Amino acid sequence: MAGKLLATGIAFCLMFMGIQATGATFENESLVIEDITGNLSSEKFAKLVSQVDSTLTKILHFWSASPGIKQHGKIIVEFDNPGQKMSYSIFFIKRESGQDMRVVRVTGGGINPCQLAHKLTHAVFPNHDKLIRNMMGLASEKRFGNPLSFPLCGFDDDSWVMALSQAGFYISLSKLGPDHRDWGMEIENNRPRIKDRVKQHAGYAEAGSFGEFLLAAYGIEKMKQFDLLSLDKSRPWEEVFGVGLDQLEAKWLGALRSSSRGKEEKISTLAKLLKDNPRRACFSAQDLSRGK
């Protein structure tokens, strides 16, 4: 009874905010949220709608950004396989009625899905360059998302980068190209396929840590300028930050080494997880974070 009252209260609040319900779909001025399997209860769907709307609001406030409705239409969020234990989200563009639509598809994860903030940020800043998307998306996930999300997996990305270096898996940022191939991935039917788990984890963790360094050193407006200019030119590091990627990478790694003092045990633990079983390193780290 209490659960039904809670769901009714949430649905009423959502409608009061201007979100209209049509079966398994909610829509407001920025979002279209859909249960594409039809397996979500009305209570759970209402909670997920509230979570998506709240997360997007936080992202837009943090980045001082608009949802880009005039250019791209509303952001579509699709909930898929709600009962699946493993949780992840993906972002892709689909062509519909002659327009490119931004889609975030969420699989599993209960009320706090993994990578939701990350991929909603991709929708707000739909850059073709995977490094830039991830630098910005992971900054949002760390602040507004699930701490168990990949590549954090319950730990901080700075420690992961140091662990990757210790394990011999670090990848120079210049080798992380704009598409999926250099990240150990490929896309089939709008779904990611992982071909090299170590390369994937290294790329994402490094992108998150490096993006955080740029935010701290140069600020949000510089990051947004870099994103905007890169839509028409290839990674304008010097134009925006005043120095090239090699110098920025050296400064970042130097800062990491300084800030990692006192974290040696944690870094060694993560490095061991990577060496022992790189395909399960994230899952093992999640278990450690949960205290299992």
Coordinates of C-alpha atoms in Angstrom, one line a residue:
M1 CA 0.0 0.0 0.0
A2 CA 2.8 2.4 0.9
G3 CA 4.6 1.6 -2.3
K4 CA 1.5 2.4 -4.3
L5 CA 1.0 5.7 -2.5
L6 CA 4.7 6.6 -3.1
A7 CA 4.4 5.9 -6.9
T8 CA 1.2 7.9 -7.0
G9 CA 2.9 10.8 -5.3
I10 CA 5.9 10.7 -7.6
A11 CA 3.7 10.5 -10.7
F12 CA 1.6 13.4 -9.4
C13 CA 4.8 15.5 -8.8
L14 CA 6.0 14.7 -12.3
M15 CA 2.8 15.7 -13.9
F16 CA 2.8 18.9 -11.8
M17 CA 6.3 19.6 -13.3
G18 CA 4.8 19.4 -16.8
I19 CA 5.7 15.8 -17.6
Q20 CA 2.8 14.0 -19.3
A21 CA 2.3 10.3 -19.1
T22 CA 1.2 8.2 -22.1
G23 CA 1.4 4.5 -21.1
A24 CA 5.0 3.6 -20.7
T25 CA 6.3 7.0 -21.9
F26 CA 6.9 10.3 -20.1
E27 CA 7.6 13.5 -21.9
N28 CA 8.5 17.0 -20.8
E29 CA 10.1 20.0 -22.6
S30 CA 13.6 18.3 -22.8
L31 CA 13.1 14.5 -22.5
V32 CA 11.1 11.6 -23.9
I33 CA 11.5 8.6 -21.4
E34 CA 10.3 5.2 -22.5
D35 CA 10.1 1.7 -21.1
I36 CA 10.8 -0.2 -24.3
T37 CA 10.3 -3.6 -22.8
G38 CA 7.0 -2.9 -21.0
N39 CA 8.3 -4.8 -18.0
L40 CA 8.6 -1.9 -15.5
S41 CA 6.0 -1.4 -12.8
S42 CA 4.4 2.0 -12.7
E43 CA 6.1 2.7 -9.4
K44 CA 9.6 1.9 -10.6
F45 CA 9.0 3.7 -13.9
A46 CA 7.9 6.8 -12.0
K47 CA 11.0 6.7 -9.9
L48 CA 13.3 6.3 -12.9
V49 CA 11.6 9.2 -14.6
S50 CA 12.3 11.4 -11.5
Q51 CA 15.9 10.2 -11.5
V52 CA 16.5 11.0 -15.2
D53 CA 14.9 14.4 -14.9
S54 CA 16.8 15.3 -11.8
T55 CA 20.1 14.1 -13.2
L56 CA 19.7 16.0 -16.4
T57 CA 18.9 19.2 -14.4
K58 CA 22.1 18.8 -12.3
I59 CA 24.2 18.3 -15.5
L60 CA 22.7 21.3 -17.2
H61 CA 23.4 23.4 -14.1
F62 CA 26.9 22.2 -13.6
W63 CA 27.9 22.8 -17.2
S64 CA 25.8 26.0 -17.6
A65 CA 24.3 24.4 -20.7
S66 CA 21.0 24.0 -22.5
P67 CA 19.6 20.6 -23.6
G68 CA 19.9 21.6 -27.2
I69 CA 16.3 21.0 -28.2
K70 CA 16.2 23.5 -31.1
Q71 CA 19.3 21.9 -32.8
H72 CA 18.7 18.2 -31.9
G73 CA 15.1 17.7 -30.6
K74 CA 14.3 16.2 -27.3
I75 CA 16.7 13.7 -25.6
I76 CA 15.2 10.1 -25.7
V77 CA 15.9 7.9 -22.8
E78 CA 15.1 4.2 -23.2
F79 CA 14.9 1.7 -20.4
D80 CA 15.8 -1.8 -21.6
N81 CA 16.0 -5.2 -19.7
P82 CA 15.2 -3.7 -16.2
G83 CA 15.8 -7.0 -14.5
Q84 CA 19.4 -7.5 -15.8
K85 CA 21.9 -7.5 -12.9
M86 CA 24.7 -5.9 -14.9
S87 CA 24.0 -2.2 -15.4
Y88 CA 25.3 0.1 -18.1
S89 CA 24.1 2.9 -20.4
I90 CA 25.0 3.8 -24.0
F91 CA 24.5 6.8 -26.1
F92 CA 23.8 6.8 -29.9
I93 CA 22.2 8.8 -32.7
K94 CA 19.3 7.4 -34.6
R95 CA 17.6 8.7 -37.7
E96 CA 13.9 9.3 -37.3
S97 CA 11.5 11.3 -39.5
G98 CA 14.4 12.8 -41.3
Q99 CA 16.1 14.0 -38.1
D100 CA 19.0 12.7 -36.0
M101 CA 17.7 11.9 -32.6
R102 CA 19.9 11.6 -29.4
V103 CA 19.2 8.4 -27.5
V104 CA 20.4 7.2 -24.1
R105 CA 19.6 3.5 -23.6
V106 CA 19.8 2.2 -20.0
T107 CA 20.1 -1.5 -19.2
G108 CA 19.5 -2.8 -15.7
G109 CA 20.7 -1.0 -12.6
G110 CA 17.6 -0.5 -10.4
I111 CA 16.7 3.1 -9.5
N112 CA 20.3 4.3 -9.8
P113 CA 21.6 3.0 -13.2
C114 CA 25.3 3.0 -14.0
Q115 CA 26.6 5.6 -16.5
L116 CA 23.2 7.5 -16.7
A117 CA 24.8 10.9 -16.0
H118 CA 27.8 10.0 -18.2
K119 CA 25.6 9.3 -21.3
L120 CA 23.2 12.1 -20.6
T121 CA 26.2 14.4 -20.8
H122 CA 27.0 12.9 -24.2
A123 CA 23.5 13.8 -25.3
V124 CA 24.0 17.4 -24.1
F125 CA 27.4 17.6 -25.8
P126 CA 27.1 15.1 -28.8
N127 CA 30.7 15.4 -29.9
H128 CA 32.0 13.0 -32.6
D129 CA 35.3 12.6 -30.6
K130 CA 35.2 9.8 -28.0
L131 CA 37.9 11.3 -25.9
I132 CA 36.2 14.6 -25.5
R133 CA 32.8 13.0 -24.9
N134 CA 34.3 10.9 -22.1
M135 CA 36.3 13.6 -20.5
M136 CA 33.0 15.6 -20.0
G137 CA 30.7 12.6 -19.4
L138 CA 32.8 11.1 -16.6
A139 CA 33.0 14.5 -14.9
S140 CA 29.2 14.4 -14.6
E141 CA 29.1 10.7 -13.6
K142 CA 31.5 11.3 -10.7
R143 CA 29.3 14.1 -9.4
F144 CA 25.8 13.0 -10.2
G145 CA 25.9 9.3 -11.0
N146 CA 26.5 5.9 -9.5
P147 CA 30.0 5.5 -8.0
L148 CA 30.0 1.8 -9.1
S149 CA 29.8 2.9 -12.7
F150 CA 32.5 1.8 -15.1
P151 CA 35.4 2.8 -15.2
L152 CA 35.3 3.9 -11.6
C153 CA 33.9 0.7 -10.3
G154 CA 33.8 2.0 -6.7
F155 CA 37.2 3.7 -6.8
D156 CA 38.6 7.0 -8.1
D157 CA 39.9 7.3 -11.7
D158 CA 43.2 8.8 -10.5
S159 CA 44.0 5.6 -8.6
W160 CA 43.0 3.5 -11.6
V161 CA 45.3 5.5 -13.9
M162 CA 48.2 4.9 -11.5
A163 CA 47.3 1.2 -11.2
L164 CA 47.2 0.9 -15.0
S165 CA 50.6 2.5 -15.2
Q166 CA 51.9 0.1 -12.5
A167 CA 50.5 -2.9 -14.3
G168 CA 52.0 -1.8 -17.6
F169 CA 48.7 -1.0 -19.3
Y170 CA 48.9 2.8 -19.5
I171 CA 48.1 4.2 -23.0
S172 CA 49.4 7.6 -24.2
L173 CA 46.5 10.0 -24.7
S174 CA 47.7 10.7 -28.2
K175 CA 46.8 7.0 -29.0
L176 CA 43.2 7.4 -27.9
G177 CA 41.6 8.4 -31.2
P178 CA 38.2 9.8 -31.8
D179 CA 36.4 6.6 -32.7
H180 CA 35.9 3.3 -30.9
R181 CA 38.7 1.3 -32.4
D182 CA 41.5 2.8 -30.3
W183 CA 39.4 2.2 -27.2
G184 CA 39.3 -1.6 -27.6
M185 CA 35.6 -1.4 -28.8
E186 CA 33.4 -1.5 -31.8
I187 CA 29.7 -0.8 -32.3
E188 CA 27.2 -3.3 -33.7
N189 CA 23.5 -2.3 -34.1
N190 CA 24.0 0.7 -31.8
R191 CA 25.4 -1.6 -29.0
P192 CA 29.0 -1.5 -27.9
R193 CA 31.1 -4.7 -28.3
I194 CA 34.3 -4.9 -26.2
K195 CA 37.2 -6.4 -28.0
D196 CA 40.0 -5.4 -25.6
R197 CA 38.9 -4.9 -22.0
V198 CA 42.3 -3.6 -20.8
K199 CA 42.4 -1.0 -23.5
Q200 CA 38.8 0.0 -22.8
H201 CA 39.4 0.4 -19.1
A202 CA 42.6 2.3 -19.6
G203 CA 41.0 4.7 -22.1
Y204 CA 38.0 5.5 -20.0
A205 CA 39.8 5.9 -16.7
E206 CA 42.5 8.1 -18.3
A207 CA 39.8 10.2 -20.0
G208 CA 38.0 10.8 -16.7
S209 CA 41.1 11.6 -14.8
F210 CA 42.5 13.9 -17.5
G211 CA 39.2 15.7 -17.9
E212 CA 39.1 16.3 -14.2
F213 CA 42.6 17.8 -14.3
L214 CA 41.6 20.1 -17.1
L215 CA 38.5 21.2 -15.3
A216 CA 40.5 22.0 -12.1
A217 CA 43.3 23.8 -14.0
Y218 CA 41.3 25.7 -16.7
G219 CA 37.7 25.7 -15.7
I220 CA 34.3 24.7 -17.2
E221 CA 34.2 27.4 -19.8
K222 CA 37.5 26.3 -21.4
M223 CA 36.3 22.7 -21.5
K224 CA 33.1 23.9 -23.2
Q225 CA 35.1 26.0 -25.7
F226 CA 37.3 23.0 -26.4
D227 CA 34.2 20.8 -27.1
L228 CA 32.7 23.5 -29.3
L229 CA 35.8 24.2 -31.4
S230 CA 36.5 20.5 -31.8
L231 CA 33.2 20.1 -33.8
D232 CA 34.9 21.8 -36.7
K233 CA 38.6 21.0 -36.1
S234 CA 40.7 18.3 -34.6
R235 CA 41.4 18.7 -30.9
P236 CA 42.5 22.3 -30.6
W237 CA 44.7 21.8 -27.5
E238 CA 47.0 24.8 -28.0
E239 CA 44.2 27.2 -29.2
V240 CA 42.2 26.6 -26.0
F241 CA 44.7 25.6 -23.3
G242 CA 47.8 27.4 -24.6
V243 CA 50.0 24.2 -24.8
G244 CA 50.0 21.0 -26.8
L245 CA 48.7 17.6 -25.6
D246 CA 52.2 16.3 -24.7
Q247 CA 52.7 19.1 -22.2
L248 CA 49.2 18.8 -20.8
E249 CA 49.6 15.1 -20.4
A250 CA 53.0 15.6 -18.6
K251 CA 51.4 18.1 -16.2
W252 CA 48.5 15.8 -15.5
L253 CA 50.7 12.8 -14.8
G254 CA 53.0 14.9 -12.5
A255 CA 49.9 16.1 -10.6
L256 CA 48.7 12.5 -10.3
R257 CA 52.0 11.3 -8.9
S258 CA 51.9 14.0 -6.2
S259 CA 48.3 13.4 -5.3
S260 CA 48.8 9.6 -5.1
R261 CA 51.1 9.7 -2.1
G262 CA 49.3 7.8 0.6
K263 CA 47.3 5.8 -1.8
E264 CA 49.9 3.2 -2.5
E265 CA 48.0 0.2 -1.0
K266 CA 44.8 1.0 -2.9
I267 CA 46.8 1.5 -6.2
S268 CA 48.6 -1.8 -5.7
T269 CA 45.3 -3.6 -5.1
L270 CA 43.8 -2.3 -8.3
A271 CA 47.0 -3.1 -10.2
K272 CA 46.8 -6.7 -9.0
L273 CA 43.1 -6.9 -10.1
L274 CA 44.1 -5.7 -13.6
K275 CA 47.0 -8.2 -13.8
D276 CA 45.1 -11.2 -12.4
N277 CA 42.0 -10.9 -14.5
P278 CA 41.6 -7.7 -16.6
R279 CA 38.2 -8.8 -17.9
R280 CA 36.9 -8.9 -14.3
A281 CA 38.9 -6.1 -12.7
C282 CA 35.9 -3.7 -12.6
F283 CA 33.6 -6.3 -11.2
S284 CA 36.1 -7.4 -8.6
A285 CA 36.7 -3.7 -7.6
Q286 CA 32.9 -3.2 -7.3
D287 CA 32.8 -6.2 -4.9
L288 CA 35.7 -4.7 -2.8
S289 CA 33.8 -1.4 -2.7
R290 CA 30.7 -3.1 -1.4
G291 CA 32.7 -4.9 1.2
K292 CA 32.3 -8.4 -0.2

